[in-house]
Short mmCIF file of C-alpha atoms in Angstrom, two decimals:
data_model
loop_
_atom_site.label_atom_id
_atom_site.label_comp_id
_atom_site.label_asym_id
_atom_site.label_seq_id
_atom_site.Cartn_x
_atom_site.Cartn_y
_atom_site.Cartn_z
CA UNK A 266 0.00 0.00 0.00
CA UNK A 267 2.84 2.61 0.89
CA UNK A 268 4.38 2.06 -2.47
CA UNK A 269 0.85 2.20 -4.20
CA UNK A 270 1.50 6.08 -2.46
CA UNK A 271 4.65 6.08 -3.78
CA UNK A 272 4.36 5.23 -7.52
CA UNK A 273 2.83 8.92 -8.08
CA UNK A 274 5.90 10.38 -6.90
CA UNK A 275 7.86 10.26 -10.70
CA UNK A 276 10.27 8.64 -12.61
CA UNK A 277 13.18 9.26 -14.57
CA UNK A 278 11.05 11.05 -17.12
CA UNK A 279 8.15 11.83 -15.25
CA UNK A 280 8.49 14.73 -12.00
CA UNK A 281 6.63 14.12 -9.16
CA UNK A 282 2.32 14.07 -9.03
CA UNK A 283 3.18 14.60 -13.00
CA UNK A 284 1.50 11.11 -14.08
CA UNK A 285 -2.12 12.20 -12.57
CA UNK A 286 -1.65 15.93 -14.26
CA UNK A 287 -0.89 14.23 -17.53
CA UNK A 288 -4.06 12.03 -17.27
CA UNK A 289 -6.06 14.70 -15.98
CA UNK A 290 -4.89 17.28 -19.27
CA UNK A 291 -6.06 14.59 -21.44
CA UNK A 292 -9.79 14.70 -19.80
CA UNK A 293 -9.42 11.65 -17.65
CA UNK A 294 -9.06 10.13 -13.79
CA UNK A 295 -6.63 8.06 -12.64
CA UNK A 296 -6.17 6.31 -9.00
CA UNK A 297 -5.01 3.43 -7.56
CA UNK A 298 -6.19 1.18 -4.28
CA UNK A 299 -4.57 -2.33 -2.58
CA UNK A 300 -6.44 -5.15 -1.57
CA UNK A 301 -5.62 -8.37 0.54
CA UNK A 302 -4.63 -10.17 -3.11
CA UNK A 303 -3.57 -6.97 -5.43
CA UNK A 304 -2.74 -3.68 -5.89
CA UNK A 305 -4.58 -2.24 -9.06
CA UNK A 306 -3.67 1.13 -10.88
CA UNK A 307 -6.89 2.44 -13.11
CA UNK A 308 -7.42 5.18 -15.41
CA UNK A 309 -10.53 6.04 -17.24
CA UNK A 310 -10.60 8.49 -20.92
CA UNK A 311 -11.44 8.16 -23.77
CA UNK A 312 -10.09 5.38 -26.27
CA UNK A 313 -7.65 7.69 -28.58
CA UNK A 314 -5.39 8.10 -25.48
CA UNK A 315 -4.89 4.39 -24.62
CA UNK A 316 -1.56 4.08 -25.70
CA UNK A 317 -0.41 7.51 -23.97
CA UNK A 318 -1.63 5.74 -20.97
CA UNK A 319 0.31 2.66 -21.27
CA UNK A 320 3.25 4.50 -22.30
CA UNK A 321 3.38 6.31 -18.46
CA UNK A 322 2.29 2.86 -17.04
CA UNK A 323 4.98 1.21 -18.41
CA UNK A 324 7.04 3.74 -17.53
CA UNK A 325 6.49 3.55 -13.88
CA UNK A 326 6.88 0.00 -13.81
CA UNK A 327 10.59 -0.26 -14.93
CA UNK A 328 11.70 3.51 -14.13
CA UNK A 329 10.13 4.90 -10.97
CA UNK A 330 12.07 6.87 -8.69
CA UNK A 331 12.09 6.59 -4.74
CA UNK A 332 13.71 8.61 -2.95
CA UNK A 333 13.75 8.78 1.05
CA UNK A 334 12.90 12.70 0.77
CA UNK A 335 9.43 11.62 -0.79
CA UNK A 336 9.08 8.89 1.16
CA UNK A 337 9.68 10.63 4.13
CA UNK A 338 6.52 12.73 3.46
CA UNK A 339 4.30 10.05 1.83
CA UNK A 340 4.74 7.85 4.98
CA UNK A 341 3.29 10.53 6.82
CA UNK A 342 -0.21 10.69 4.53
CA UNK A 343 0.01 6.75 4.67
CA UNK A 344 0.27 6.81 8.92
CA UNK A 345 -2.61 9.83 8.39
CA UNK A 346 -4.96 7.97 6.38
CA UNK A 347 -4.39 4.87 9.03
CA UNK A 348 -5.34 7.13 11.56
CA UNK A 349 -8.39 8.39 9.77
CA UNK A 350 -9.65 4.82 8.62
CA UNK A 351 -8.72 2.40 11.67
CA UNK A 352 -7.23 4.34 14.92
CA UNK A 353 -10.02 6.50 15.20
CA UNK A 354 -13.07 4.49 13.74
CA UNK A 355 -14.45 2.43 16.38
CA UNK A 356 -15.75 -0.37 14.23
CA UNK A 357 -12.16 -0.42 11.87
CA UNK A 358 -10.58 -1.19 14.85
CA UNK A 359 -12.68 -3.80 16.02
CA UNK A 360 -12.26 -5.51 12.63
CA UNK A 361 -8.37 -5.18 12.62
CA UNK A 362 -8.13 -6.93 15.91
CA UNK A 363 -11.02 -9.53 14.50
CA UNK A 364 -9.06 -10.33 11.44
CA UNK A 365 -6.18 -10.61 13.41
CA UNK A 366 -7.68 -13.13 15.90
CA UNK A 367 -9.41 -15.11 13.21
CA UNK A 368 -5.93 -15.82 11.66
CA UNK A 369 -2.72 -16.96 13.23
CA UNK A 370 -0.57 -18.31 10.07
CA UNK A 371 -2.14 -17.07 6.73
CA UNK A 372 -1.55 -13.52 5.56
CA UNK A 373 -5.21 -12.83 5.37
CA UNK A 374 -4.62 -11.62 9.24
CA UNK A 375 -2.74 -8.40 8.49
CA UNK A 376 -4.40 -5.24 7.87
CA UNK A 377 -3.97 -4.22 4.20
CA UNK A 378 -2.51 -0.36 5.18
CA UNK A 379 -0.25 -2.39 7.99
CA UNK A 380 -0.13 -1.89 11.27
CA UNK A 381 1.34 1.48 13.10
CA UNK A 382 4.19 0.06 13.87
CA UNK A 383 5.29 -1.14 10.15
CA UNK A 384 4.36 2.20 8.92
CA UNK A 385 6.98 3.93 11.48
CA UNK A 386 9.82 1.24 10.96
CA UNK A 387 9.66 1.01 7.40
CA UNK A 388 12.63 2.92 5.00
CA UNK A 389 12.20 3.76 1.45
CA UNK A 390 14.56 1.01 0.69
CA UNK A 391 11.32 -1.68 2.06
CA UNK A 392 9.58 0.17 -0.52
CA UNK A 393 12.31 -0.54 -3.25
CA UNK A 394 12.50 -3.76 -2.62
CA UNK A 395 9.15 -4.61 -3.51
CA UNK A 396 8.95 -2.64 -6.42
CA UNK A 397 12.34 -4.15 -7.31
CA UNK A 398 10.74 -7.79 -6.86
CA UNK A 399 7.58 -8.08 -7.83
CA UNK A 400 6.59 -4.76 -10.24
CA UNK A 401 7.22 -6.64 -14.05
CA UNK A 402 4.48 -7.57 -16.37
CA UNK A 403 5.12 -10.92 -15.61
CA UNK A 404 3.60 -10.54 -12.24
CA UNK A 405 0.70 -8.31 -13.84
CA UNK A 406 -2.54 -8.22 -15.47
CA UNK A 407 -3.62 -5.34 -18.07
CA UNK A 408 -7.70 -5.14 -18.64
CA UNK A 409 -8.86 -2.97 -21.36
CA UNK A 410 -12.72 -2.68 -21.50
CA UNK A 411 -14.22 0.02 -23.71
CA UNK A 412 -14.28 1.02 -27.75
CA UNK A 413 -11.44 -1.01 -28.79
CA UNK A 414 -10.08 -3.80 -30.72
CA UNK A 415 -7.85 -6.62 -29.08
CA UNK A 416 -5.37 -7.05 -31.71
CA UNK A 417 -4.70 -3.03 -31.15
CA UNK A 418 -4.83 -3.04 -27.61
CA UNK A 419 -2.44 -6.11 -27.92
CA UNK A 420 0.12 -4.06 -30.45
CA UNK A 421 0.22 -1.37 -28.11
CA UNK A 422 0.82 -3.52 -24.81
CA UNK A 423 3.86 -5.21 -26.96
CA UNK A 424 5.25 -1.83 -27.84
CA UNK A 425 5.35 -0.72 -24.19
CA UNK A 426 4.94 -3.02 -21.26
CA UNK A 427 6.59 -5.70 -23.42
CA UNK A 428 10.08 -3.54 -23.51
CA UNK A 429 10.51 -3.46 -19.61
CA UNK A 430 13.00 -6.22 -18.34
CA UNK A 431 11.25 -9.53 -17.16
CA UNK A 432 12.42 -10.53 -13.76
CA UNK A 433 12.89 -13.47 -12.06
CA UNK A 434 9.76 -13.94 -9.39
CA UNK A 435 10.26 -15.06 -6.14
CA UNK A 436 8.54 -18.20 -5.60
CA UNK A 437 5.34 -17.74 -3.28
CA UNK A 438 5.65 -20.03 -0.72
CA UNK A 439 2.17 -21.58 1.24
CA UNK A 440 1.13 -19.67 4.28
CA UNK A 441 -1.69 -22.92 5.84
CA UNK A 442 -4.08 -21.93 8.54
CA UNK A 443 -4.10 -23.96 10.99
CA UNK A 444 -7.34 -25.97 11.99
CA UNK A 445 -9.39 -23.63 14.71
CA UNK A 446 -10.49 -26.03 17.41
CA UNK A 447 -12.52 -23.87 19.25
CA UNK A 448 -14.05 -20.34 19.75
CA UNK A 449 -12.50 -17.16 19.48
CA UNK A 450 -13.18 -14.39 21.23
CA UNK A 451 -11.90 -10.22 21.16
CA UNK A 452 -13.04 -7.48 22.61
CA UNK A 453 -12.20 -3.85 21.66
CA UNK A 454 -13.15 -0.60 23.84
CA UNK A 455 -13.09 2.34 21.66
CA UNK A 456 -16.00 5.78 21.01
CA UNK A 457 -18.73 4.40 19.86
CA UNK A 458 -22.51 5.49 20.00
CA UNK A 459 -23.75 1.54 19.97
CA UNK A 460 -21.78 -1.64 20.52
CA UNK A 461 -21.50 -3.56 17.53
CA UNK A 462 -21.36 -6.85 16.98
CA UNK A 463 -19.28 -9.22 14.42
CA UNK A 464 -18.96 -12.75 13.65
CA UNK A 465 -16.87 -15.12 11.28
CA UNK A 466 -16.66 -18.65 10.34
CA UNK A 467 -14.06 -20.57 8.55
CA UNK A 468 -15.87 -22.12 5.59
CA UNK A 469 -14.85 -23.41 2.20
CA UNK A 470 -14.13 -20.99 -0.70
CA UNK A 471 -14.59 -21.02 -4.82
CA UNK A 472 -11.25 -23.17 -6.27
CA UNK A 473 -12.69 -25.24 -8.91
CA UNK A 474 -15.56 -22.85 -10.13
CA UNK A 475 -17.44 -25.96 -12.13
CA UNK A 476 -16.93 -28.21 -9.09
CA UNK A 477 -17.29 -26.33 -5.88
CA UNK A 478 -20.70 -26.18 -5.02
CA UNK A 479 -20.33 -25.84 -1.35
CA UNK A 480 -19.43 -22.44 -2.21
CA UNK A 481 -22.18 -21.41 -4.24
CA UNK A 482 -24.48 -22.78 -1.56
CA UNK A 483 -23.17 -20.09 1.10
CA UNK A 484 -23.47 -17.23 -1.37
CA UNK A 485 -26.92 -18.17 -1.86
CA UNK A 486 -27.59 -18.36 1.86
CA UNK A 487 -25.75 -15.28 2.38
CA UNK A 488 -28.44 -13.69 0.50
CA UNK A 489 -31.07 -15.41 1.89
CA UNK A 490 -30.31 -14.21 5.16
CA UNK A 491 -29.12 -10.59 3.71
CA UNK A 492 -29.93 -10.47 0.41
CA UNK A 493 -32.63 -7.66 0.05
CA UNK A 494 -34.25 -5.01 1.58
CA UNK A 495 -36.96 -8.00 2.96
CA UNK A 496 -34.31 -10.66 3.53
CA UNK A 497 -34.71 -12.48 7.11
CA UNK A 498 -32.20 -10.78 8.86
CA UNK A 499 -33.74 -7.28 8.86
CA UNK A 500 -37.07 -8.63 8.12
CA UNK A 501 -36.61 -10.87 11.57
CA UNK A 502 -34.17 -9.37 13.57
CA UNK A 503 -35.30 -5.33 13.45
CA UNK A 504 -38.57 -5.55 12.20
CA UNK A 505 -40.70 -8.28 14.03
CA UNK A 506 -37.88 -9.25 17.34
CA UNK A 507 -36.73 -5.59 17.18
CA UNK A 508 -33.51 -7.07 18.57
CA UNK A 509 -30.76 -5.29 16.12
CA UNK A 510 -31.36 -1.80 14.66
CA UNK A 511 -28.88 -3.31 11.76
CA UNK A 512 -28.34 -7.37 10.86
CA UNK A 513 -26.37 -8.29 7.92
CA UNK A 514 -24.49 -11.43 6.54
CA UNK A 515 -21.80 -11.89 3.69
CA UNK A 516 -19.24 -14.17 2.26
CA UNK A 517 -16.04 -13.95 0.57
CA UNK A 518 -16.53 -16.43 -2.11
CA UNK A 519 -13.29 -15.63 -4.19
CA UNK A 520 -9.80 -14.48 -2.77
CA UNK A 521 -6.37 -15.89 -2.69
CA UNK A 522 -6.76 -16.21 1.17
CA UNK A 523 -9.30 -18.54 3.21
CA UNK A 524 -12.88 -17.36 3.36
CA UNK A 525 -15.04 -16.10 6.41
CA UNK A 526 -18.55 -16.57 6.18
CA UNK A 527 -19.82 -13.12 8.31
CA UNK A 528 -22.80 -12.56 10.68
CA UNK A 529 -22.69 -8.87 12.28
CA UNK A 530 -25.14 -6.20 13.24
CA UNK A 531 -26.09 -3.74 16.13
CA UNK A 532 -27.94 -4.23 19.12
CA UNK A 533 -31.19 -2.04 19.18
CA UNK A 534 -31.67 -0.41 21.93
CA UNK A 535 -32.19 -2.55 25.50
CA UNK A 536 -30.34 -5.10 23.55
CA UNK A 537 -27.32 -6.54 23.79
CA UNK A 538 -24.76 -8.14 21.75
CA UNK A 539 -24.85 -11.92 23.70
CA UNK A 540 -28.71 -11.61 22.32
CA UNK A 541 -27.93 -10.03 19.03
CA UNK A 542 -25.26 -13.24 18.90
CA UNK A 543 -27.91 -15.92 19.53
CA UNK A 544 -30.62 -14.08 17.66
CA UNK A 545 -28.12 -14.45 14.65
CA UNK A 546 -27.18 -17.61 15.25
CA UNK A 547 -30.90 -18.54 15.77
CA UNK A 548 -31.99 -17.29 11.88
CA UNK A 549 -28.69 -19.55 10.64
CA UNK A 550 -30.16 -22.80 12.35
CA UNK A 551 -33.53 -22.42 11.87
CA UNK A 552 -32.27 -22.34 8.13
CA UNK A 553 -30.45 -25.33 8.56
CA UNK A 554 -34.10 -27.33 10.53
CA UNK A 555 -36.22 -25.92 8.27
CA UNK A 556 -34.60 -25.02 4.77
CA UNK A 557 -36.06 -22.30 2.89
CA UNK A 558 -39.22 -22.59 0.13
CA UNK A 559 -38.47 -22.52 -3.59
CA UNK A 560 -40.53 -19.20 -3.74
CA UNK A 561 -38.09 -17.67 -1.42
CA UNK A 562 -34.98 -19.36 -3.35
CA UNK A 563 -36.09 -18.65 -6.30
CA UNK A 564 -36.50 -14.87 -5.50
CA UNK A 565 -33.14 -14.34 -3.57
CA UNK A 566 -31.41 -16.30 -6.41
CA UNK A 567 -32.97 -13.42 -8.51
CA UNK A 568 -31.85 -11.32 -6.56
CA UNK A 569 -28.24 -12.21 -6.50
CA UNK A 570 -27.54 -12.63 -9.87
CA UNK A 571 -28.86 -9.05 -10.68
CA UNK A 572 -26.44 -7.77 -8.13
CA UNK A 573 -23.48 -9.91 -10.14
CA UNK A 574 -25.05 -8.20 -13.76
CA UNK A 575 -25.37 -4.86 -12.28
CA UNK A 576 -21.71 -4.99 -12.46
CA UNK A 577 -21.55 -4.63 -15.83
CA UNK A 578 -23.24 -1.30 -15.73
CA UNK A 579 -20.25 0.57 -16.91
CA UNK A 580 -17.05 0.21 -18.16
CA UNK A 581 -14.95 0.57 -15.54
CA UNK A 582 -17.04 -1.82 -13.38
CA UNK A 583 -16.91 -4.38 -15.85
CA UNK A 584 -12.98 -3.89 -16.08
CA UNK A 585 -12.90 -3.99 -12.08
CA UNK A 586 -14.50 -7.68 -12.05
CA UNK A 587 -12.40 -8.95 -14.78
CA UNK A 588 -9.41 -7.91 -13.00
CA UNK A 589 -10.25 -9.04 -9.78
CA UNK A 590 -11.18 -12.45 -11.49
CA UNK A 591 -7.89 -12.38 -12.92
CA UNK A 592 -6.04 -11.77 -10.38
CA UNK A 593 -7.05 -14.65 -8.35
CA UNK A 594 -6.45 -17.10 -10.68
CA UNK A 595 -9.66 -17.57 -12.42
CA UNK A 596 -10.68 -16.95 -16.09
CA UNK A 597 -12.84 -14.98 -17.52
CA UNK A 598 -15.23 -16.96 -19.06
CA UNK A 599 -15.91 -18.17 -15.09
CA UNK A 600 -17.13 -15.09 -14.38
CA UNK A 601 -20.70 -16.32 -16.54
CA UNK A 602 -19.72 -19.53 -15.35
CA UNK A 603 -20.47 -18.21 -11.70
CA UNK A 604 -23.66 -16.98 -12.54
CA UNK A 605 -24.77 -19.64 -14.20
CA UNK A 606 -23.97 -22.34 -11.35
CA UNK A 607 -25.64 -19.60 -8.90
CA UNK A 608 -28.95 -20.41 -10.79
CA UNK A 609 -28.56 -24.20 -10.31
CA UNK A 610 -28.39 -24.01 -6.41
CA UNK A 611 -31.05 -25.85 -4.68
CA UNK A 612 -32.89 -25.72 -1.73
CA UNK A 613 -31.10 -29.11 -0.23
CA UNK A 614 -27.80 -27.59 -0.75
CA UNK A 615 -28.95 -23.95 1.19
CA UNK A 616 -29.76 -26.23 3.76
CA UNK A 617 -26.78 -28.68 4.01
CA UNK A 618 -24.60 -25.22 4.11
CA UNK A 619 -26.38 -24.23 7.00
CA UNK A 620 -26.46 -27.44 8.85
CA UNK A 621 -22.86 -28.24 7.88
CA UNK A 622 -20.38 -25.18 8.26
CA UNK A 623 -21.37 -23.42 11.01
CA UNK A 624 -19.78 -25.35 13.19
CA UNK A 625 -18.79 -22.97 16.66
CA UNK A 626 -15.06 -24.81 17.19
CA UNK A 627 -14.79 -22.46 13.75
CA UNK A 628 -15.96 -19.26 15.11
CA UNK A 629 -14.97 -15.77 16.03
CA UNK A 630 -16.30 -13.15 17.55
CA UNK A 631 -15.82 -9.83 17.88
CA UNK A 632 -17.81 -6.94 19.83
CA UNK A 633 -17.28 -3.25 20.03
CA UNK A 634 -17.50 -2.19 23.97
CA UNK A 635 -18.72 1.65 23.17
CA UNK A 636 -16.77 4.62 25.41
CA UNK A 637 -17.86 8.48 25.41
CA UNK A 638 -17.32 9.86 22.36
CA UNK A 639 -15.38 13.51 22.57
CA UNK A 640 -17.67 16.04 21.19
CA UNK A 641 -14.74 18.13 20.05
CA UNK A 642 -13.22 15.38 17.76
CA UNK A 643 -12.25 16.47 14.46
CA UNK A 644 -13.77 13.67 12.19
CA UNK A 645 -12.12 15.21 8.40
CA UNK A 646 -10.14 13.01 5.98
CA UNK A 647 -6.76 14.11 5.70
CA UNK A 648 -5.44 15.01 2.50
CA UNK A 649 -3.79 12.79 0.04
CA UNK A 650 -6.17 9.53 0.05
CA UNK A 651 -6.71 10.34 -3.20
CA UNK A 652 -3.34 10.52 -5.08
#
């Protein structure tokens, strides 16, 4: 993430915030944001000015320039905008220390802006390194989505990406979670108006997208549970029990990392979150006793795979899920494939997901203890998130 910061800051032919000026003379936005699995540089204009664009993204790959003076004061926006997002949001922090109890071994338990403490220790030469081992177009994946012709785009991606050096990866070496074998539990006291409640299992994620149906089961009940405005979680929990003023559910389906299946929500008031916990708990196995009706499947399936189309709505959201696809290993085509095996899910297999994953000895939990919030808190976001 800090060199995501840092690959604005120039190259040998470029001076420094002079990429995003270029972009922006030529009537178009540019950014950049990190994930868990990637870090993914975008720019949207019009299709005449493709190859300018590749031109300064190749550029930056093989020629940027880091020096400690910029990274000196980029470190500072990066520890600012850590600050902004985590330190002083009640529920960021909470998740931070969830993720972080959830996970022991795999990666997936490190926040994706790092903790403090990396931010302070690391040098510019940290940020070299990984620029120096892992920023080649071997290690990269270009989308182009908009008025264009592949055989172009592919002419223009040999003619600059394909004249930086190739280097020699480092080999990524497994990071296994360990088996949980038993409940987790963390607690974080921070301002808050309401506690807040979170929950995670360890269940099975999307390898084989033809095969894996376990995984298309849990998306389904995922939306089941939080699907729509009338899905059962608000529907039961803050309308009719008036337990939660909020419920949700979700599922990370696709990732590099393992996959939590998440149950979260706050306590209305009078509430609180041990009852939010077992009301939550108590929509998940009455699934998994009672199953749901093809009515309801039928309309949350609808549901779901409108959300996946909506996607597609524009240009840069279409090249966002290809890349993200991508990047993870998959294909494109499997991004119809997905959709297609959504619509195949049956009622038996919403069930055996709920009866068969939710298994406590795989659970954490994590709750937000509210304190007094300071009325004279500044609450702004400090410049430079966007680069």
């Amino acid at each position: 993430h800090v060199l995501e910061h840092m690959m604005f800051k120039g190259t040998k032919r470029l001076a420094v915030g002079e990429f995003s000026k270029t972009v922006a003379a030529l009537g178009g936005r540019d950014n950049a944001f990190t994930s868990r699995d990637y870090t993914a540089y975008f720019q949207q204009l019009q299709a005449k000015d493709l190859n300018k664009v590749m031109v300064l993204e190749a550029d930056r790959m093989a020629n940027l320039v880091l020096s400690e003076t910029e990274f000196k004061k980029e470190i500072q926006v990066v520890k600012e905008e850590r600050r902004y997002r985590t330190d002083d949001q009640a529920q960021g922090k909470l998740y931070e220390a969830f993720m972080a109890t959830a996970f022991q071994a795999n990666p997936t338990r490190y926040p994706v802006i790092g903790w403090m403490s990396d931010l302070e220790a690391m040098t510019y030469k940290d940020a070299r390194k990984w620029y120096d081992t892992w920023y080649t177009p071997q290690n990269a994946v270009l989308v182009v989505v908009g008025d264009v012709q592949p055989a172009q785009v592919k002419t223009m991606a040999d003619k600059t990406y394909g004249k930086v050096k190739p280097k020699t990866l480092e080999e990524r070496k497994p990071q296994v979670e360990p088996r949980q074998e038993g409940i987790r539990r963390v607690q974080v006291k921070a301002p808050a108006e309401n506690p807040y409640l979170i929950m995670g299992f360890k269940v099975p994620k999307l390898n084989n997208v033809l095969k894996d149906r376990d995984a298309y089961s849990l998306a389904v009940l995922s939306a089941v549970l939080d699907g729509y405005s009338g899905a059962r979680l608000n529907r039961e929990l803050v309308q009719n029990q008036k337990v939660a003023l909020q419920a949700g559910a979700s599922y990370d389906m696709t990732g590099r990392g393992p996959s939590l299946f998440y149950l979260d929500g706050t306590p209305a008031a009078g509430q609180t979150v041990e009852s939010l916990e077992k009301a939550l708990l108590a929509q998940v196995k009455k699934v998994a006793n009672e199953g749901v009706s093809e009515a309801e499947l039928a309309r949350v399936k609808a549901q779901l795979i409108a959300s996946q189309v909506y996607k597609r709505d524009s240009v840069f959201g279409q090249a966002m899920e290809i890349g993200q696809n991508l990047m993870i290993g998959l294909e494109v085509a499997d991004i119809d494939r997905m959709i297609e095996q959504i619509k195949t899910v049956t009622t038996a297999e919403v069930q055996y997901a709920a009866q068969t994953f939710f298994d406590q000895d795989q659970l954490t939990v994590g709750t937000l203890f509210p304190l007094p919030i300071d009325p004279n808190k500044k609450d702004a976001p400090p410049k430079g998130l966007s680069h």
